[in-house]
Short mmCIF file of N, CA and C and ligand atoms in Angstrom, two decimals:
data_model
loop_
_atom_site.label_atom_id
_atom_site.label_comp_id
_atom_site.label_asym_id
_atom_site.label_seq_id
_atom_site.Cartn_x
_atom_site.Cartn_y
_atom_site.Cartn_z
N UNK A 1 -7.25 -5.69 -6.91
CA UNK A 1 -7.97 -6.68 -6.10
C UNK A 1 -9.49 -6.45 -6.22
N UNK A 2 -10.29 -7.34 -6.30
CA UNK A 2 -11.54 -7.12 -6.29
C UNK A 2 -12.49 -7.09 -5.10
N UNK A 3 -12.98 -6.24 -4.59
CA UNK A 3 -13.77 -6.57 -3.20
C UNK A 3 -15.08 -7.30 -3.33
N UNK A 4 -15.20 -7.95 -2.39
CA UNK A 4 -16.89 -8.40 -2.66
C UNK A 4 -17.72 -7.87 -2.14
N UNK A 5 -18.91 -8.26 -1.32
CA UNK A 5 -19.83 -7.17 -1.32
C UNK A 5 -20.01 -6.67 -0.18
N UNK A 6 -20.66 -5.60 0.42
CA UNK A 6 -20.79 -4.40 1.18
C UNK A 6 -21.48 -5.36 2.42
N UNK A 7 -20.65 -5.71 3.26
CA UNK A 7 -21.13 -6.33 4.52
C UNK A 7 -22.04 -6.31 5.42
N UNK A 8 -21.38 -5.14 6.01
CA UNK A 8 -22.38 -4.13 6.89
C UNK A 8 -21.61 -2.81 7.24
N UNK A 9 -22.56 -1.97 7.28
CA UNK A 9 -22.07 -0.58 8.14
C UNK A 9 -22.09 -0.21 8.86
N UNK A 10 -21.12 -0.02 9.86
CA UNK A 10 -21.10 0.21 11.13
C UNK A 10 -21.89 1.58 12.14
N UNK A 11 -22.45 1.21 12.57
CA UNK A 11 -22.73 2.50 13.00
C UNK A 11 -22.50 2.74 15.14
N UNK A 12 -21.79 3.82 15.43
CA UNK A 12 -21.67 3.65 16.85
C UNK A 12 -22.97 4.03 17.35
N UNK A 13 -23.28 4.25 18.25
CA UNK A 13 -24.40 3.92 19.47
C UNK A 13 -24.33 4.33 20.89
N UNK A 14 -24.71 5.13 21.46
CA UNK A 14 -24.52 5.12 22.86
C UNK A 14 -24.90 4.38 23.74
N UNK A 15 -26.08 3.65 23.09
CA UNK A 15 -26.79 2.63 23.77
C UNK A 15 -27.65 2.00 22.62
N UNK A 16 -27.11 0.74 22.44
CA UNK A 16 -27.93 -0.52 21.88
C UNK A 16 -28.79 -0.84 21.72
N UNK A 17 -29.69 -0.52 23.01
CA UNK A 17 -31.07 -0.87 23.52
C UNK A 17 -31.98 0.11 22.60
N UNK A 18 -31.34 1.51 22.77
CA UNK A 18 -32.30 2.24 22.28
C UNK A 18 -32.16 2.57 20.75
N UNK A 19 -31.20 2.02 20.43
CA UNK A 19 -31.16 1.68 18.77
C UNK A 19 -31.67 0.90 18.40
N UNK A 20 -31.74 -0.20 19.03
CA UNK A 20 -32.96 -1.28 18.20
C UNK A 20 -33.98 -1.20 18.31
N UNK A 21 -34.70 0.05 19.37
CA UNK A 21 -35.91 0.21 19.39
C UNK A 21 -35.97 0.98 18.12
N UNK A 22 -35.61 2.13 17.87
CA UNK A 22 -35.13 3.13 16.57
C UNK A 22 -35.20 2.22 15.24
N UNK A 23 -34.00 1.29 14.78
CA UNK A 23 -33.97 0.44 13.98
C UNK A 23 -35.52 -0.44 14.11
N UNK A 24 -36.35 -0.96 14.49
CA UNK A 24 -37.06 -1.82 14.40
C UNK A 24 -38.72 -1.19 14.38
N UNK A 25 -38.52 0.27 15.35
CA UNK A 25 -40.42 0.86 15.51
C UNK A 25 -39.92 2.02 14.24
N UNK A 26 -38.94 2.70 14.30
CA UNK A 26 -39.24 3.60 13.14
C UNK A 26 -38.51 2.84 11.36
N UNK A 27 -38.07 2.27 11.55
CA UNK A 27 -37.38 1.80 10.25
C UNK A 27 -37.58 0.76 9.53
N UNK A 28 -38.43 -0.28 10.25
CA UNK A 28 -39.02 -1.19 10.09
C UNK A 28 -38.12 -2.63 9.63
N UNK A 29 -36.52 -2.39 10.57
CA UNK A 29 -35.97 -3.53 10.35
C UNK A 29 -36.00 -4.57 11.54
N UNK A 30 -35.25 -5.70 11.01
CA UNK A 30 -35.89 -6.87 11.56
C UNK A 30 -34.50 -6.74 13.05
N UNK A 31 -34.75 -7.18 14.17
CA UNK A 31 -33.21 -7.59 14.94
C UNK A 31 -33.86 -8.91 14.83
N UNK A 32 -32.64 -9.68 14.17
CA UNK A 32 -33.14 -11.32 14.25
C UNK A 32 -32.01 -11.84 15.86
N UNK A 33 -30.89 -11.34 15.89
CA UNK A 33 -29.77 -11.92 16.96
C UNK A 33 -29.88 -10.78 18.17
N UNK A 34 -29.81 -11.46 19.35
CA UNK A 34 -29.53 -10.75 20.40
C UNK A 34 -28.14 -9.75 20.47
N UNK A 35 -28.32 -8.97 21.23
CA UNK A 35 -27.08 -8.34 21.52
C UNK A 35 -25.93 -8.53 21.96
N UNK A 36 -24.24 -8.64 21.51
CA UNK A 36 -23.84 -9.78 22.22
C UNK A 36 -21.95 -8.67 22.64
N UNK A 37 -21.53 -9.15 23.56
CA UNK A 37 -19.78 -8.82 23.52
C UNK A 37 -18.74 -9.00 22.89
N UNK A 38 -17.80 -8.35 22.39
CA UNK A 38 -16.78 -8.64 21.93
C UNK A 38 -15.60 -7.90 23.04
N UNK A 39 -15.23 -8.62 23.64
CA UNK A 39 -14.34 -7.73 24.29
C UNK A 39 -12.99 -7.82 23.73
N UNK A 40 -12.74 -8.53 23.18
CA UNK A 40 -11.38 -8.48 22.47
C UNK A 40 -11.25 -7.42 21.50
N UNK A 41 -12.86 -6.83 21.22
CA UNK A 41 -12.72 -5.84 20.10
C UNK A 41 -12.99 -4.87 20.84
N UNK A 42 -13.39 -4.54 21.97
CA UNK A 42 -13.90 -3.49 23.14
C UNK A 42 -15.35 -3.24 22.63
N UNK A 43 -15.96 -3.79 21.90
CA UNK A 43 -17.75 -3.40 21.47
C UNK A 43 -18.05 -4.41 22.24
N UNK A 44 -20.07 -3.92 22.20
CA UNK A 44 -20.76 -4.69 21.98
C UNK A 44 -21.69 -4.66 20.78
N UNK A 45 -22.16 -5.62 20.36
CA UNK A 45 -22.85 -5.76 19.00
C UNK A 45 -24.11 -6.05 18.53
N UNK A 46 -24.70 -5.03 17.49
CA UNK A 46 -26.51 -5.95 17.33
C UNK A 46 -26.21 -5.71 15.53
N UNK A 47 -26.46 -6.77 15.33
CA UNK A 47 -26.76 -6.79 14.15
C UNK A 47 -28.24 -6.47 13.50
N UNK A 48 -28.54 -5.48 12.50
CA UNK A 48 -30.17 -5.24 12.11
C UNK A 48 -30.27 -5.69 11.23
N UNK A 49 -31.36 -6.00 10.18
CA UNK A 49 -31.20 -6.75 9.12
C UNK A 49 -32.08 -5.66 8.68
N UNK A 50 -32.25 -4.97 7.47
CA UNK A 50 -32.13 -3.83 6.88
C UNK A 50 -33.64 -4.42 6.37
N UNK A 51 -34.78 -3.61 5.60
CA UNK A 51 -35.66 -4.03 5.40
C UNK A 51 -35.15 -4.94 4.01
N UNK A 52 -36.16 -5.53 3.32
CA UNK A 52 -35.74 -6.53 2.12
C UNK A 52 -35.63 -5.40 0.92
N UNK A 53 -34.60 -5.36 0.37
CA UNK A 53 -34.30 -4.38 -0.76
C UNK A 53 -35.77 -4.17 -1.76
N UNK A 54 -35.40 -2.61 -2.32
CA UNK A 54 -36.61 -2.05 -3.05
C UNK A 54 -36.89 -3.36 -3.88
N UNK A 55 -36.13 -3.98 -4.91
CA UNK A 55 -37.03 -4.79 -5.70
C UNK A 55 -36.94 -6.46 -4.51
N UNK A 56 -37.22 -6.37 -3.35
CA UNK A 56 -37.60 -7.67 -2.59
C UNK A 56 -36.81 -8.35 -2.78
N UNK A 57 -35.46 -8.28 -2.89
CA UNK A 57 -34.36 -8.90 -2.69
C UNK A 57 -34.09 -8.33 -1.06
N UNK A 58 -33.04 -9.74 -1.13
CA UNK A 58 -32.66 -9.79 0.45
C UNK A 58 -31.38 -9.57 0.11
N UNK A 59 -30.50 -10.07 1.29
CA UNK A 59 -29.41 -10.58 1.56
C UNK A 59 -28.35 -9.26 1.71
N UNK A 60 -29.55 -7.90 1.88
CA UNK A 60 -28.54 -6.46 1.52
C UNK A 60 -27.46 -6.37 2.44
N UNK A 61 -26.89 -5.59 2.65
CA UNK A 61 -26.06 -4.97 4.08
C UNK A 61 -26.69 -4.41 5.47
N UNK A 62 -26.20 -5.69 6.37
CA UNK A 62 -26.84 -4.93 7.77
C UNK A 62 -26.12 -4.00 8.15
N UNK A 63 -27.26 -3.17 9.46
CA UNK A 63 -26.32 -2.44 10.35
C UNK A 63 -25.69 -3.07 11.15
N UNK A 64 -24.58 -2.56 11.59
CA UNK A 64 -24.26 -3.86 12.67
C UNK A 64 -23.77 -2.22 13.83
N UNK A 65 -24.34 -2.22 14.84
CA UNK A 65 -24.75 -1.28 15.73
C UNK A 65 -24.01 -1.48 16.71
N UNK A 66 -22.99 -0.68 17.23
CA UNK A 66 -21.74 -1.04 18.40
C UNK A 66 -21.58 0.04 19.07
N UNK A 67 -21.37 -0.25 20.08
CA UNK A 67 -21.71 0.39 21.74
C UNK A 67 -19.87 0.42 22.42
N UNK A 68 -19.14 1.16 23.45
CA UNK A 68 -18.49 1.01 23.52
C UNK A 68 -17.74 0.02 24.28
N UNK A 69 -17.24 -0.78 24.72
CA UNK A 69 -16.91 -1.60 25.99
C UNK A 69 -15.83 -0.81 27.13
N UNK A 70 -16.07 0.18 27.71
CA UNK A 70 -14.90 0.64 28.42
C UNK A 70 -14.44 1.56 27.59
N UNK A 71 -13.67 1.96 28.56
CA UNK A 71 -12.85 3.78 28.25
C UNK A 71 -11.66 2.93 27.30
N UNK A 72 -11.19 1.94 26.74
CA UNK A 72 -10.33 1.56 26.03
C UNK A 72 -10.20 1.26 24.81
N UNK A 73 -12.10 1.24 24.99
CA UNK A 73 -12.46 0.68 23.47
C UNK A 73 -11.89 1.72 22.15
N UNK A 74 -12.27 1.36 20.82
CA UNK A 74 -11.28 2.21 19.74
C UNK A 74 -12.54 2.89 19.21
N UNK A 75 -13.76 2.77 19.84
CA UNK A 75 -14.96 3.29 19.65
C UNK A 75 -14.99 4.57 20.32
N UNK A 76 -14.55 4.54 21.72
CA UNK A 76 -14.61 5.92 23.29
C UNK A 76 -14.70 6.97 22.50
N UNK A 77 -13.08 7.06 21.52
CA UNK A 77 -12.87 8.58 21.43
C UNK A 77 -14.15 8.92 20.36
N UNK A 78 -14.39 8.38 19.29
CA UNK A 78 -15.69 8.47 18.22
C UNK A 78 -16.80 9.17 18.95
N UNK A 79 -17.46 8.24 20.02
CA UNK A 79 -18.49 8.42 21.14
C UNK A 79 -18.57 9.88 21.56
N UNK A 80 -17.33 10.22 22.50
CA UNK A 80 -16.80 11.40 22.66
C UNK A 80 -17.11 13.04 21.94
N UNK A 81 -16.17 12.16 20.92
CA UNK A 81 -16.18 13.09 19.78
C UNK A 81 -17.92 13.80 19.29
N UNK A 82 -18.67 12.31 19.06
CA UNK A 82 -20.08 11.99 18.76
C UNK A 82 -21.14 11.87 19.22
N UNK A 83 -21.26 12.39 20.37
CA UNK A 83 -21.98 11.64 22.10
C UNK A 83 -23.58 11.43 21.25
N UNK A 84 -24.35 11.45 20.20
CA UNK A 84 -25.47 10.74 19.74
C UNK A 84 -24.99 9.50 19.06
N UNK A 85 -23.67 9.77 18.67
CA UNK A 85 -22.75 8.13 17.56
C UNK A 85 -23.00 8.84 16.44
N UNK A 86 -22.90 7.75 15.35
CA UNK A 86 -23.01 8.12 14.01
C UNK A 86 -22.42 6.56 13.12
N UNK A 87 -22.29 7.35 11.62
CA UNK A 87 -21.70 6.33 10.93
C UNK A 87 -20.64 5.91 11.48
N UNK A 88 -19.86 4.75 11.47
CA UNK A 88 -18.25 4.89 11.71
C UNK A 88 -17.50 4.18 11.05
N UNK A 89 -17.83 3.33 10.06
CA UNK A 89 -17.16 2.22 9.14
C UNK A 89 -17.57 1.03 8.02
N UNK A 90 -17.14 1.17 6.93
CA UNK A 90 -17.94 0.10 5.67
C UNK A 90 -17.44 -1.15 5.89
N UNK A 91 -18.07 -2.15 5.87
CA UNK A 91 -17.39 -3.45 5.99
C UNK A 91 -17.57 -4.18 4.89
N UNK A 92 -16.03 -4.42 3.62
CA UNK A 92 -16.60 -5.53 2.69
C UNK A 92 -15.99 -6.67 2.53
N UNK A 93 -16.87 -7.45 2.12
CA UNK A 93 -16.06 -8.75 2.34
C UNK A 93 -14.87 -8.97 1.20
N UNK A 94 -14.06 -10.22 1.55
CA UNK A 94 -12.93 -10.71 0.69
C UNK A 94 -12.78 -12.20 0.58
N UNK A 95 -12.47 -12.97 -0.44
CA UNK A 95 -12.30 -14.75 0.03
C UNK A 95 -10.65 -15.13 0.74
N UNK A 96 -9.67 -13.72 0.81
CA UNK A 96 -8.67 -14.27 1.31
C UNK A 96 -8.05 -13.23 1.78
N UNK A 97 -8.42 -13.30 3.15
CA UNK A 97 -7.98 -11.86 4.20
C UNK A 97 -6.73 -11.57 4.02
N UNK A 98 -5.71 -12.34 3.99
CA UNK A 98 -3.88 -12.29 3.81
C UNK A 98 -3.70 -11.21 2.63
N UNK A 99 -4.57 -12.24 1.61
CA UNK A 99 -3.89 -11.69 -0.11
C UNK A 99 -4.47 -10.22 0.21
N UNK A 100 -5.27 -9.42 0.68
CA UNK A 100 -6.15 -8.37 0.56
C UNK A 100 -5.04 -7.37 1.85
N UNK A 101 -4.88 -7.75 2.94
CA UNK A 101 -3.71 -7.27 3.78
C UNK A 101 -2.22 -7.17 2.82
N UNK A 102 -1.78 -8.34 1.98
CA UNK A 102 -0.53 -7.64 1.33
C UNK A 102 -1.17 -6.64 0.51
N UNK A 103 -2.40 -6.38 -0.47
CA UNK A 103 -3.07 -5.75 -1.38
C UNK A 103 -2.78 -4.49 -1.06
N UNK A 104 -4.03 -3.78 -0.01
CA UNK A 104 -3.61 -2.54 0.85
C UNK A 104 -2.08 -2.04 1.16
N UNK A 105 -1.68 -3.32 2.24
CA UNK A 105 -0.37 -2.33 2.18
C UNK A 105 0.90 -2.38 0.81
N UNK A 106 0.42 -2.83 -0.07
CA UNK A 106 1.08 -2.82 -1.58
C UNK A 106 0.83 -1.68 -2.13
N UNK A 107 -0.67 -1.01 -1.69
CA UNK A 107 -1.07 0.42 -2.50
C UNK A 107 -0.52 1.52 -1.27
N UNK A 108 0.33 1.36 -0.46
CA UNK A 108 0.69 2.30 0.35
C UNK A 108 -0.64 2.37 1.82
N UNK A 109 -1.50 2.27 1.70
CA UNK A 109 -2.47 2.41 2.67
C UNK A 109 -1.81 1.69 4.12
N UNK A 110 -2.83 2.64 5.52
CA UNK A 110 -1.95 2.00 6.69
C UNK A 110 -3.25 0.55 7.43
N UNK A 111 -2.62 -0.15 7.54
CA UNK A 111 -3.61 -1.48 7.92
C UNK A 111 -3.05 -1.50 9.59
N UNK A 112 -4.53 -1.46 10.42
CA UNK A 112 -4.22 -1.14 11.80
C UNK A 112 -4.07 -2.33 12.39
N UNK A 113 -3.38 -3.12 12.58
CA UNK A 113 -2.80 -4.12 13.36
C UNK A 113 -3.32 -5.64 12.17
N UNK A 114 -2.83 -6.47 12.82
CA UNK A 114 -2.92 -7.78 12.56
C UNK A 114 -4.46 -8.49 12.31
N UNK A 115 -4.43 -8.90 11.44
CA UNK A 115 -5.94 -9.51 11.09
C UNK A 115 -6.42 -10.38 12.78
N UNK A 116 -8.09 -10.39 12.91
CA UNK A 116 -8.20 -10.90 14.05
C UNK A 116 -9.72 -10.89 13.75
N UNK A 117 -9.96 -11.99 14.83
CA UNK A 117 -11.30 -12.31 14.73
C UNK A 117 -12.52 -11.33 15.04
N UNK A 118 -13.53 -11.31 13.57
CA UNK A 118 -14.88 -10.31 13.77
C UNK A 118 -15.72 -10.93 14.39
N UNK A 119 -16.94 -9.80 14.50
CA UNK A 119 -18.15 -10.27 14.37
C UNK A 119 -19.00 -11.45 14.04
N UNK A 120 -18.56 -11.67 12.87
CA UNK A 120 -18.98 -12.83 12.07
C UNK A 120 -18.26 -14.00 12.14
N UNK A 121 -16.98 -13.97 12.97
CA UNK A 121 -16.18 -14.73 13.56
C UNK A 121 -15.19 -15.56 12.46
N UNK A 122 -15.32 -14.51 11.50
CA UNK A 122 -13.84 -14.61 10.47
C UNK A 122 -13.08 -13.68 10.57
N UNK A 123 -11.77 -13.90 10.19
CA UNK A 123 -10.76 -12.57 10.28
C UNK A 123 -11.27 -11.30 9.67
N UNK A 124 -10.92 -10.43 10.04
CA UNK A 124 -11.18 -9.04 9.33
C UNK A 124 -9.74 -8.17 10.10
N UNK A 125 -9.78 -6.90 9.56
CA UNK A 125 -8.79 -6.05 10.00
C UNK A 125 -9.30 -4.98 9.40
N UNK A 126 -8.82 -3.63 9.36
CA UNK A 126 -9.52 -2.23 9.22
C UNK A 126 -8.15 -1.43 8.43
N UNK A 127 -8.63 -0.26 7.30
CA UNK A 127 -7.82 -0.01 6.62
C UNK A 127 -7.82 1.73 7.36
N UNK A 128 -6.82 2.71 7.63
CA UNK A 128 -7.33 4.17 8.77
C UNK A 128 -7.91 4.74 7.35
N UNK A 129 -8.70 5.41 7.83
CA UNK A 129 -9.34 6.46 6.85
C UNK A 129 -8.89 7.47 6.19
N UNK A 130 -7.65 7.70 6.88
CA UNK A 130 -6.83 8.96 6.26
C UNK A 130 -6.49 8.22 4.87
N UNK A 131 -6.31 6.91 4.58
CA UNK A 131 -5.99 6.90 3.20
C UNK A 131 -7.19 6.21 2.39
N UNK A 132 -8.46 6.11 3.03
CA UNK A 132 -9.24 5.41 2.34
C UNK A 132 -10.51 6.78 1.98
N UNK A 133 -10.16 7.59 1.43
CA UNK A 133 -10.75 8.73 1.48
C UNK A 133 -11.90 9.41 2.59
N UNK A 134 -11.08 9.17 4.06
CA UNK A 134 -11.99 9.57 5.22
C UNK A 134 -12.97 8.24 5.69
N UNK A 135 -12.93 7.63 4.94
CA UNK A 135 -14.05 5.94 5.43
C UNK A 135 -13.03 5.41 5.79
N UNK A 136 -13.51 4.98 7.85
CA UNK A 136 -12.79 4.17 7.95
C UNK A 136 -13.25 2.66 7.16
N UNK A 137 -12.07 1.62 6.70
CA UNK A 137 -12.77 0.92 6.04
C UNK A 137 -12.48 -0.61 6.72
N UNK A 138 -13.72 -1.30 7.15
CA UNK A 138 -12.57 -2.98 7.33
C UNK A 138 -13.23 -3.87 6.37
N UNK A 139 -12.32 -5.02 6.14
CA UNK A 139 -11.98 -5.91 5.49
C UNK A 139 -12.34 -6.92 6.21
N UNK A 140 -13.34 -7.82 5.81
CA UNK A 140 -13.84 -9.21 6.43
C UNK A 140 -13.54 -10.53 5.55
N UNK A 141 -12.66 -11.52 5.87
CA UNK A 141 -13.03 -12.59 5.25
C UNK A 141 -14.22 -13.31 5.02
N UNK A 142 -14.92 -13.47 4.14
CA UNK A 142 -16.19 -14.02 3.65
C UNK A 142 -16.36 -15.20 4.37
N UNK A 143 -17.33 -15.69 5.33
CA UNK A 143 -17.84 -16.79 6.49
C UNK A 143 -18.11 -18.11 5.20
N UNK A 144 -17.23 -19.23 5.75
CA UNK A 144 -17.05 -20.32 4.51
C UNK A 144 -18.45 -21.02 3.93
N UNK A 145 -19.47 -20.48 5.45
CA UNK A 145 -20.87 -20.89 5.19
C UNK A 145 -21.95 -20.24 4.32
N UNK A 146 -21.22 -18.74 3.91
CA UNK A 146 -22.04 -17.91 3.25
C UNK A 146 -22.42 -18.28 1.86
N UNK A 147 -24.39 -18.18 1.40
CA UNK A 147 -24.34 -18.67 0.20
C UNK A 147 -24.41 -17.58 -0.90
C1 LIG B 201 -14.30 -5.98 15.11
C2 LIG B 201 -15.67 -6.18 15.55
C3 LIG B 201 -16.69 -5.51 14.65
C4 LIG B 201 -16.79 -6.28 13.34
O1 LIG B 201 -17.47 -5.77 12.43
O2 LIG B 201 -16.28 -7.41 13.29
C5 LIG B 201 -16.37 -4.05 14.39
O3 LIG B 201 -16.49 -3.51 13.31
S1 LIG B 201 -15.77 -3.21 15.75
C6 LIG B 201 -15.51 -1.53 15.18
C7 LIG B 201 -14.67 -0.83 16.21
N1 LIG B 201 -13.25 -1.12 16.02
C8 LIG B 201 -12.49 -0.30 15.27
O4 LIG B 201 -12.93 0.70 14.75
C9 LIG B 201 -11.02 -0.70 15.13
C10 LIG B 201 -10.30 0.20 14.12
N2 LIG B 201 -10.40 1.60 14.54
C11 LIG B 201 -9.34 2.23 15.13
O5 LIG B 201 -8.28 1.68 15.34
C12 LIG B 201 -9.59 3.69 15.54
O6 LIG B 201 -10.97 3.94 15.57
C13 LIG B 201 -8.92 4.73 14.57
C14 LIG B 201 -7.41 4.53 14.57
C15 LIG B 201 -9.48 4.61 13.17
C16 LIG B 201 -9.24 6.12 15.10
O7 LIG B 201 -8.91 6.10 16.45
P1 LIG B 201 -9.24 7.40 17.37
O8 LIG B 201 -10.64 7.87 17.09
O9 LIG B 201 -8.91 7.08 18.78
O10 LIG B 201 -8.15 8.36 16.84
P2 LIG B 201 -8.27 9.87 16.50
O11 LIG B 201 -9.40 10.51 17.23
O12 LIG B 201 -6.91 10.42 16.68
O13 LIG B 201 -8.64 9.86 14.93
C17 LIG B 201 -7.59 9.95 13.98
C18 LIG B 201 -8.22 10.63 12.79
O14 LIG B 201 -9.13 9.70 12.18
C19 LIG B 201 -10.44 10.28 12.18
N3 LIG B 201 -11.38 9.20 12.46
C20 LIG B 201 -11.51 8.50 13.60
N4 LIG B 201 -12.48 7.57 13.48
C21 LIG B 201 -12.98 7.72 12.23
C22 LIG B 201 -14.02 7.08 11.48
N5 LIG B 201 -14.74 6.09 12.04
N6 LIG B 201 -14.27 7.48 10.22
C23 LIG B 201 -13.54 8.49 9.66
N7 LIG B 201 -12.52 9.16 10.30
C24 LIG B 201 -12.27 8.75 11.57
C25 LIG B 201 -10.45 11.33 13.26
O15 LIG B 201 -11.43 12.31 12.95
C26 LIG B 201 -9.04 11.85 13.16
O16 LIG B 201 -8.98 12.74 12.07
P3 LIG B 201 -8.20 14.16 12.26
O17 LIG B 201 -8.41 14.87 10.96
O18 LIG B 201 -6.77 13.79 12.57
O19 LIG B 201 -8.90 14.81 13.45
CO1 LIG B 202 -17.71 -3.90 11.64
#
C-alpha cells in the first residue's frame, strides 16, 4: 500500500495555552486556528503550522498539539507517564481509509478500534505501536478538499 504524506505529528501537552506560546515566541510558527474539543476523541486540539520549509515550500506537516480531556482520555496515561508530554504519534494520510484498515490488518498489525472521525474531520484510526516499530501510528483519510 502506498501512504501519502506525513500529516501531522502529534505531540501531547499539558497545557495548550502554553504550547502555543512555545510554538509561536520561540519557534516561530504560525497558530492560524483556535483551540478547539474533541470529546469523542477525549483531546483538545491546536493545530501549528510549522515554519515554511527550508527551500520556502509550504504545505509541510503540522503539529497538531493535544491536551487531555478527562481522566478517560487515551492521552491521561501518556501525560502521566510524561507529565511535560512529548511526541506521541505520526499521522499519514491515505485516499481510502477501508482499503488501508484491511491493508494493516492483512500485514498482521493491531488496528485500535473502528475508523472514526479526526481532527480534520475525515476518518482516521491508529495502528498500536508495538507493531509499528514503537510509533504509535494513525491513518487519516485525505480531506476531499485537499489540493
Ligand atoms: C483523533 C483526534 C486527533 C486526530 O489527529 O484526529 C488525534 O490524533 S487524538 C490522539 C489521541 N488518541 C489516541 O492516541 C488514540 C489511540 N491511542 C490509544 O488507544 C492508546 O494511546 C494506546 C493503546 C496506544 C496506549 O494506551 P495506554 O497508554 O493507556 O496504554 P499503555 O500505557 O498500556 O501502553 C501500552 C504500551 O504502548 C506504549 N505506548 C503508549 N503510548 C505510546 C505512544 N504514543 N507511542 C509509543 N508507545 C506508546 C506504552 O509505553 C506501553 O508499552 P510497554 O512496553 O508495554 O510499557
Ligand atoms: Co493526530
Amino acid at each position: 500500500m502506498k501512504l501519502g504524506r506525513l500529516n501531522h505529528i502529534g505531540v501531547v501537552t499539558p497545557s495548550i495555552e502554553a504550547s502555543i506560546a512555545f510554538w509561536r515566541d520561540t519557534m516561530g510558527a504560525e497558530v492560524i486556528r483556535e483551540p478547539f474539543d474533541l470529546p469523542a476523541q477525549g483531546v483538545r486540539v491546536c493545530f501549528v503550522d510549522t515554519p515554511l520549509g527550508a527551500a520556502g515550500g509550504s504545505g509541510g506537516p503540522q503539529i497538531e498539539l493535544i491536551e487531555p480531556l478527562g481522566e478517560a482520555s487515551p492521552i491521561h496515561g501518556f501525560l502521566a507517564k510524561n507529565p511535560a508530554g512529548g511526541q506521541h504519534h505520526l499521522c499519514f494520510e491515505v485516499p481510502d481509509i477501508h482499503a488501508a484498515k484491511a491493508w494493516f490488518e492483512g500485514q498482521g498489525k493491531k488496528v485500535l478500534g473502528e475508523p472514526r472521525i479526526g481532527a480534520h474531520g475525515t476518518l482516521i484510526f491508529f495502528v498500536h505501536p508495538k507493531d509499528m516499530g514503537g510509533v504509535l501510528t494513525e491513518i487519516m483519510e485525505t480531506p476531499k478538499d485537499a489540493h
